[in-house]
PDB file of C-alpha atoms in Angstrom:
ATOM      1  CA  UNK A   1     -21.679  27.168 -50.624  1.00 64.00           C
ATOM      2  CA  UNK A   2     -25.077  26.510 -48.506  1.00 59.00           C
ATOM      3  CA  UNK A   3     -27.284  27.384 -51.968  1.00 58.00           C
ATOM      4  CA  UNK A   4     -24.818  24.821 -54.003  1.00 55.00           C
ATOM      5  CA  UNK A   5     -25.584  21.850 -51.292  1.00 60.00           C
ATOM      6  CA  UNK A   6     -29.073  23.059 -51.695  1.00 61.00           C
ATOM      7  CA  UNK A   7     -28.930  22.464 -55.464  1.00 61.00           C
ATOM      8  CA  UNK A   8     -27.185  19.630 -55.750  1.00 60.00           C
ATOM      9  CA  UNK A   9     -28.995  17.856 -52.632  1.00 59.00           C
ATOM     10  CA  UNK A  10     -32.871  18.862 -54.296  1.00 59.00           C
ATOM     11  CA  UNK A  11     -31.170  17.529 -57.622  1.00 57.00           C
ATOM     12  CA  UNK A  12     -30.162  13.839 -56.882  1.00 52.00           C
ATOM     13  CA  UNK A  13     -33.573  13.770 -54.201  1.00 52.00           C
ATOM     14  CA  UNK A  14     -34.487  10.280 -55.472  1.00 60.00           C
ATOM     15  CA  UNK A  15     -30.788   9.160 -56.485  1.00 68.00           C
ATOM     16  CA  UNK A  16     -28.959   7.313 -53.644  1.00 71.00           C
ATOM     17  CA  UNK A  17     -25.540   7.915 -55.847  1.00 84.00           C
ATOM     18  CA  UNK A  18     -23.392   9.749 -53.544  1.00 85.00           C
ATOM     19  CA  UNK A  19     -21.953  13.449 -55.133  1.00 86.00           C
ATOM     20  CA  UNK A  20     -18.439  13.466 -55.881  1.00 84.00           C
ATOM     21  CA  UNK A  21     -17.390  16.653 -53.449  1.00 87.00           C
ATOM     22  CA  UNK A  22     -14.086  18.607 -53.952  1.00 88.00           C
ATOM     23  CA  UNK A  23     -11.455  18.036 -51.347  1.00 87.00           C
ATOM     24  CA  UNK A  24     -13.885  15.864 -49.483  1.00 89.00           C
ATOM     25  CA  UNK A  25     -14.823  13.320 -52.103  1.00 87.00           C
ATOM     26  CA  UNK A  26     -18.267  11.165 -51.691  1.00 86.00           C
ATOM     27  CA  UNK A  27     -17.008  11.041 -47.804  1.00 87.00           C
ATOM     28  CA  UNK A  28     -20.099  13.335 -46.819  1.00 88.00           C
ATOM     29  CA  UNK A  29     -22.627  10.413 -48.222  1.00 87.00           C
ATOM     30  CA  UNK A  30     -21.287   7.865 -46.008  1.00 84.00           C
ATOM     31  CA  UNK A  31     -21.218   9.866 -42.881  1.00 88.00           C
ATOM     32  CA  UNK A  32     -24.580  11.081 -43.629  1.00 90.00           C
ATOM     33  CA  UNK A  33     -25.822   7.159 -43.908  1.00 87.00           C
ATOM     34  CA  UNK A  34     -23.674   5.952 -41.095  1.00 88.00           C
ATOM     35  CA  UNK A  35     -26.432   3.895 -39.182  1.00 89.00           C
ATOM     36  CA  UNK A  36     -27.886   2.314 -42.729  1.00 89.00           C
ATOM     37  CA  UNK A  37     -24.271   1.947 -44.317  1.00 86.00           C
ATOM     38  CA  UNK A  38     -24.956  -1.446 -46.160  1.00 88.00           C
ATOM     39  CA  UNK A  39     -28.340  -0.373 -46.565  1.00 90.00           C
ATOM     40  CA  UNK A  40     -26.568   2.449 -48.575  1.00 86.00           C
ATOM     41  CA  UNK A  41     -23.751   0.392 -50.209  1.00 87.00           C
ATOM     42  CA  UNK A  42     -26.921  -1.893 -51.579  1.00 88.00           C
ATOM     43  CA  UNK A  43     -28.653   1.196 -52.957  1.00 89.00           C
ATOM     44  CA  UNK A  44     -25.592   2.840 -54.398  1.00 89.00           C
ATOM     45  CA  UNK A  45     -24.543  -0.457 -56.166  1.00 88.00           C
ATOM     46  CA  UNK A  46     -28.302  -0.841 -57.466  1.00 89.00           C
ATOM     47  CA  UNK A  47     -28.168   2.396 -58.527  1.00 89.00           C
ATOM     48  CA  UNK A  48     -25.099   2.657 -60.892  1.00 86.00           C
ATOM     49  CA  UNK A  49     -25.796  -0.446 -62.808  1.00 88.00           C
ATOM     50  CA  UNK A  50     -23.827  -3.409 -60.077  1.00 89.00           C
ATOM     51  CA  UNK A  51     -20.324  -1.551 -60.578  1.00 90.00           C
ATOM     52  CA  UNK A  52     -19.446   1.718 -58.840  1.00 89.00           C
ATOM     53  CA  UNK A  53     -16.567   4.268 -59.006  1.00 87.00           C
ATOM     54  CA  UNK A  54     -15.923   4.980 -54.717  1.00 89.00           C
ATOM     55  CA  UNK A  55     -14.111   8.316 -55.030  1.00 89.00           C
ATOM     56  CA  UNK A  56     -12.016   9.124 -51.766  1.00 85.00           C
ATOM     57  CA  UNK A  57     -10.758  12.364 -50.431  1.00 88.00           C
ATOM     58  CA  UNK A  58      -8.028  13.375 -52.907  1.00 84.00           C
ATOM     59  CA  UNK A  59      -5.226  13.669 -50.396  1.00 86.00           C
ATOM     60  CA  UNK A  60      -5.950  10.147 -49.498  1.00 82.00           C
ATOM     61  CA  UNK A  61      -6.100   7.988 -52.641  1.00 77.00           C
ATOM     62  CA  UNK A  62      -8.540   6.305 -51.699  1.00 80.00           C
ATOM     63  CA  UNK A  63     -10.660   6.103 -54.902  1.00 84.00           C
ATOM     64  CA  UNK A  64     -12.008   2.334 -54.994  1.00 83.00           C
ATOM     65  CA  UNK A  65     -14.247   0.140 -57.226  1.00 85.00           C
ATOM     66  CA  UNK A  66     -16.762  -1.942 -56.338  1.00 87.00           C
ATOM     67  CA  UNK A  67     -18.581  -4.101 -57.701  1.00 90.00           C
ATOM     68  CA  UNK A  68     -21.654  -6.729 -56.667  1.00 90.00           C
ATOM     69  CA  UNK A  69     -22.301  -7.703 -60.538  1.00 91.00           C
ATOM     70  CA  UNK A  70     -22.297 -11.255 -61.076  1.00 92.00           C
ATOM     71  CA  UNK A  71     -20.655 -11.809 -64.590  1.00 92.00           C
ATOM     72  CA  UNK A  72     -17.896  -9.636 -62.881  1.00 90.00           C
ATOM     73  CA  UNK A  73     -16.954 -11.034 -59.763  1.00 89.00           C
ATOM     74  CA  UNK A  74     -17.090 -14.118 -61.833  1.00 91.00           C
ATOM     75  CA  UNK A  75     -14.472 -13.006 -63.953  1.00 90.00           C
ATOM     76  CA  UNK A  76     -12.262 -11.367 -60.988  1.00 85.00           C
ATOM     77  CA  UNK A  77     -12.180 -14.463 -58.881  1.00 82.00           C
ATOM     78  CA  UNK A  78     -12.072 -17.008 -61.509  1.00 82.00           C
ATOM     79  CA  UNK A  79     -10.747 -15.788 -64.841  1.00 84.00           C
ATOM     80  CA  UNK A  80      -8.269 -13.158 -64.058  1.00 82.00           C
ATOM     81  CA  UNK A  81      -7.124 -12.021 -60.665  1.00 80.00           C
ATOM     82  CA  UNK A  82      -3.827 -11.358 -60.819  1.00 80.00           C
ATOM     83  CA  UNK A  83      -4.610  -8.572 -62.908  1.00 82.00           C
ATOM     84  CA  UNK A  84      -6.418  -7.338 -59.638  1.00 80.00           C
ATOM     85  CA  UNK A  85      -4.113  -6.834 -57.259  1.00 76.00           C
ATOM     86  CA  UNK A  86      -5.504  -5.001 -54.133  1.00 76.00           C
ATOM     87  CA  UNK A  87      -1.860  -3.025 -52.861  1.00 74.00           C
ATOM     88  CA  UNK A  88      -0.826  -1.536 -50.287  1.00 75.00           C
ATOM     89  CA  UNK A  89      -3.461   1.142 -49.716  1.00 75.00           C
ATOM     90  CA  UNK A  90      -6.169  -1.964 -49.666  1.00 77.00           C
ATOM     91  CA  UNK A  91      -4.083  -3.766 -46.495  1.00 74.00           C
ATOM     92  CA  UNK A  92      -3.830  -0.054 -44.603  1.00 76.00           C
ATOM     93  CA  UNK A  93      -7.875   0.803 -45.235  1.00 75.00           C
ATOM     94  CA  UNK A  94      -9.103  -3.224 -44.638  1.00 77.00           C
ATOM     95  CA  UNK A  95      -5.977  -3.929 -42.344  1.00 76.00           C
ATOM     96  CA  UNK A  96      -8.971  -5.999 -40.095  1.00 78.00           C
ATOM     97  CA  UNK A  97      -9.488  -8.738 -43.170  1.00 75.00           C
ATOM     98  CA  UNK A  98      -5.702  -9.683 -42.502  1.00 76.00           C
ATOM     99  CA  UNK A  99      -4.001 -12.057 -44.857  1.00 78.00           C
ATOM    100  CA  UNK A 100      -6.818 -14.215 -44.828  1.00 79.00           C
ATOM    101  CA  UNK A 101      -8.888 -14.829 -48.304  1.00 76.00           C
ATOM    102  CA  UNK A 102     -10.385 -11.525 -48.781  1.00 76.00           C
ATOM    103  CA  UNK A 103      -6.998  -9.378 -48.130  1.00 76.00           C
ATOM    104  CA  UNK A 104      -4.781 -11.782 -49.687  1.00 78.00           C
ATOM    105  CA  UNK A 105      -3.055 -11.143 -53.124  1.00 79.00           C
ATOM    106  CA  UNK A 106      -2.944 -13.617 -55.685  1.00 77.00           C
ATOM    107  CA  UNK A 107      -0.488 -16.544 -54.683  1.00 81.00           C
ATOM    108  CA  UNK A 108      -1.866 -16.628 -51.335  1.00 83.00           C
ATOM    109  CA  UNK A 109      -5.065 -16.112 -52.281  1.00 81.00           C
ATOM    110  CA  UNK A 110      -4.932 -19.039 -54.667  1.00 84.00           C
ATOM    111  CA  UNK A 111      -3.652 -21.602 -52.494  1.00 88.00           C
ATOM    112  CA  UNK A 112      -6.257 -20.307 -49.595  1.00 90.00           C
ATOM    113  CA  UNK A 113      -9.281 -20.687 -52.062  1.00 86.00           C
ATOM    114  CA  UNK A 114      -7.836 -24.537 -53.050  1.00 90.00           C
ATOM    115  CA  UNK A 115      -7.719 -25.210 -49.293  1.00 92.00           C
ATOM    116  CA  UNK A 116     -11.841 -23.448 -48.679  1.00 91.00           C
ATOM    117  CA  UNK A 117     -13.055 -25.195 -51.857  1.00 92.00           C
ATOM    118  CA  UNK A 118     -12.582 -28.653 -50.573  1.00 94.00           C
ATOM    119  CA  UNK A 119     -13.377 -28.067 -47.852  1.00 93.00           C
ATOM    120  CA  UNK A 120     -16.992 -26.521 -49.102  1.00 93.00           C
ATOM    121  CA  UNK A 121     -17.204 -29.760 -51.117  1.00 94.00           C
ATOM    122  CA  UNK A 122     -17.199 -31.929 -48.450  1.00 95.00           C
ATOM    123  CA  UNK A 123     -21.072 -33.328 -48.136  1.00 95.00           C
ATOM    124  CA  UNK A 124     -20.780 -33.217 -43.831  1.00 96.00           C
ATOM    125  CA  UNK A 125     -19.978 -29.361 -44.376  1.00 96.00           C
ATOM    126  CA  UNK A 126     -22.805 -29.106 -47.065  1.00 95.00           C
ATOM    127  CA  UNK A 127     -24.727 -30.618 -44.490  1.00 96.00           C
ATOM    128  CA  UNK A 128     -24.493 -28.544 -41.622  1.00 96.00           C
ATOM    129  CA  UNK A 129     -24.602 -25.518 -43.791  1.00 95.00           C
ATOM    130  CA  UNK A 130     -27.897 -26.748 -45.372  1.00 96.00           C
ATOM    131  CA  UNK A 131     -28.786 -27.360 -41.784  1.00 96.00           C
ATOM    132  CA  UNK A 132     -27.715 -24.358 -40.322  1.00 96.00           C
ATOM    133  CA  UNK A 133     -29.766 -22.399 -42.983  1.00 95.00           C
ATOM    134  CA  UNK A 134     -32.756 -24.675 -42.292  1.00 95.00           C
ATOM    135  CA  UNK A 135     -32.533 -23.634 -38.479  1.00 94.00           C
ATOM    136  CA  UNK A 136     -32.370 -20.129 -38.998  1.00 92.00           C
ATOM    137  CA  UNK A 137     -35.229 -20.017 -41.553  1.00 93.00           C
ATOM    138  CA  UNK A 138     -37.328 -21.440 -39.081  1.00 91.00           C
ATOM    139  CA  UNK A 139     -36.671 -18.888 -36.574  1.00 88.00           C
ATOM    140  CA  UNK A 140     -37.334 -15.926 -38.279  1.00 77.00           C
TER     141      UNK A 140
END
């Protein structure tokens, strides 16, 4: 077991794509980047193209994709998400996102976006957004 790590660890040495274990899944990788997580996530995602296959243990169907590339969230969010429904195992993993935009299926969802969209187009909330930035910019 110990000389199969070995192999497969000195193998991927400059990939930051996480190795699909038996039983365990790709849960090793993100215990073993625990304090860079996002750092991780950003690397993995960069890695595989924008779009990545997540593959959970397989006693707990977790198995999830994700994706950061443009011309697809694009055509989730806008084009076709019904087609994308998250389910049940989404609300029990993400249970802290609630019913709010990001853990809400479609009807909800839609009527939440109509509600942040006009409010987004509002110029004071352009504003102090443009503001805020400005602030913060300045800071660092």
């Amino acid at each position: 077991m110990f000389l199969c790590y070995r192999y497969v660890v000195g193998r991927k040495a400059k990939s930051s794509l996480p190795t699909n274990w038996p039983i365990l899944g790709m849960i090793p990788a993100l215990l073993k980047n625990n304090g860079r997580l996002h750092d991780h996530a950003t690397d993995v995602v960069e890695q595989s193209g924008g779009t990545f296959l997540f593959k959970g243990p397989w006693f707990a169907n977790m198995d999830m994709m994700v994706t950061a590339d443009p011309p697809n969230v694009h055509y989730i969010l806008t084009e076709n998400f019904p087609n994308f429904d998250k389910g049940p195992e989404f609300n029990e993993i993400f249970d802290v996102f609630g019913d709010g935009i990001f853990g809400a299926e479609y009807e909800s969802w839609e009527s939440q976006r109509k509600v942040i969209k006009a409010l987004m187009m509002q110029p004071r909330f352009q504003e102090l957004v443009a503001t805020t930035n400005w602030n913060k910019v300045e800071t660092v």
